[in-house]
């Protein structure tokens, strides 16, 4: 590998070399191509473990994509790192499949829902550091129903909002997703049946929020044993537009999975 100063801005491949830039440097880096060929990785006996790892990682990304769909009402409140954290969490659940062969292990979230309960979509401003009073939850899986009680919150005491926007509100969601199962020589797409969500009223950042009970989150129909219900909570920040309507701000807010059941 070679690093050059004062060269024209360029990147890409030329002959047996490739040139690229790194975020932490303004220099052009040139290195020779190396490593196994695609054919070697696909067919070579010595790359059997590599192929197994590829397949299992693909299952983890499928798991993450399904969970993102099941939590879409609050996922915009997450930071840029939560997708990678979900991939890692999927892998931790995957290795608990004692019956599947390596490269074919399934992700049975329905058997290990507790692993994802409490998952934070944020690292810098986690939900539990913003809301200091615990949010109470009661759930009935058979009925597909959940109730959430947000305690009274006084800004600066039980509620700490680090963002610059003038208004805040809570968003609640209840979604479902299926397991990622290896069958018929491939990983299945997790089934997702429904997502329900609702919002509280907007409050000014100086305004206390009274106790609020949300009890109208419900998934209709039968819920198979392979399906997991995901109850989530988030805080959105808002700013009045020129018509004095409050619009949700981007890159502000926080969220977590309250309960997986």
Tab-separated table of C-alpha atoms in Angstrom, residues 2 22 25 32 96-97 104 114 125 135 166 174 211 217 241 250 259:
chain	number	residue	atom	x	y	z
A	2	UNK	CA	1.244	3.511	-0.841
A	22	UNK	CA	-10.380	7.644	3.617
A	25	UNK	CA	-7.185	11.582	5.518
A	32	UNK	CA	-2.546	-3.701	-5.176
A	96	UNK	CA	-28.797	-20.028	20.481
A	97	UNK	CA	-30.266	-22.341	17.833
A	104	UNK	CA	-28.219	-22.935	8.620
A	114	UNK	CA	-36.468	-10.997	26.250
A	125	UNK	CA	-29.394	10.279	24.107
A	135	UNK	CA	-43.030	4.014	31.634
A	166	UNK	CA	-39.726	23.967	21.145
A	174	UNK	CA	-47.174	-2.085	18.440
A	211	UNK	CA	-50.065	11.143	33.365
A	217	UNK	CA	-52.884	-0.446	20.716
A	241	UNK	CA	-44.016	26.010	10.506
A	250	UNK	CA	-35.381	15.533	11.772
A	259	UNK	CA	-41.486	-4.890	25.514
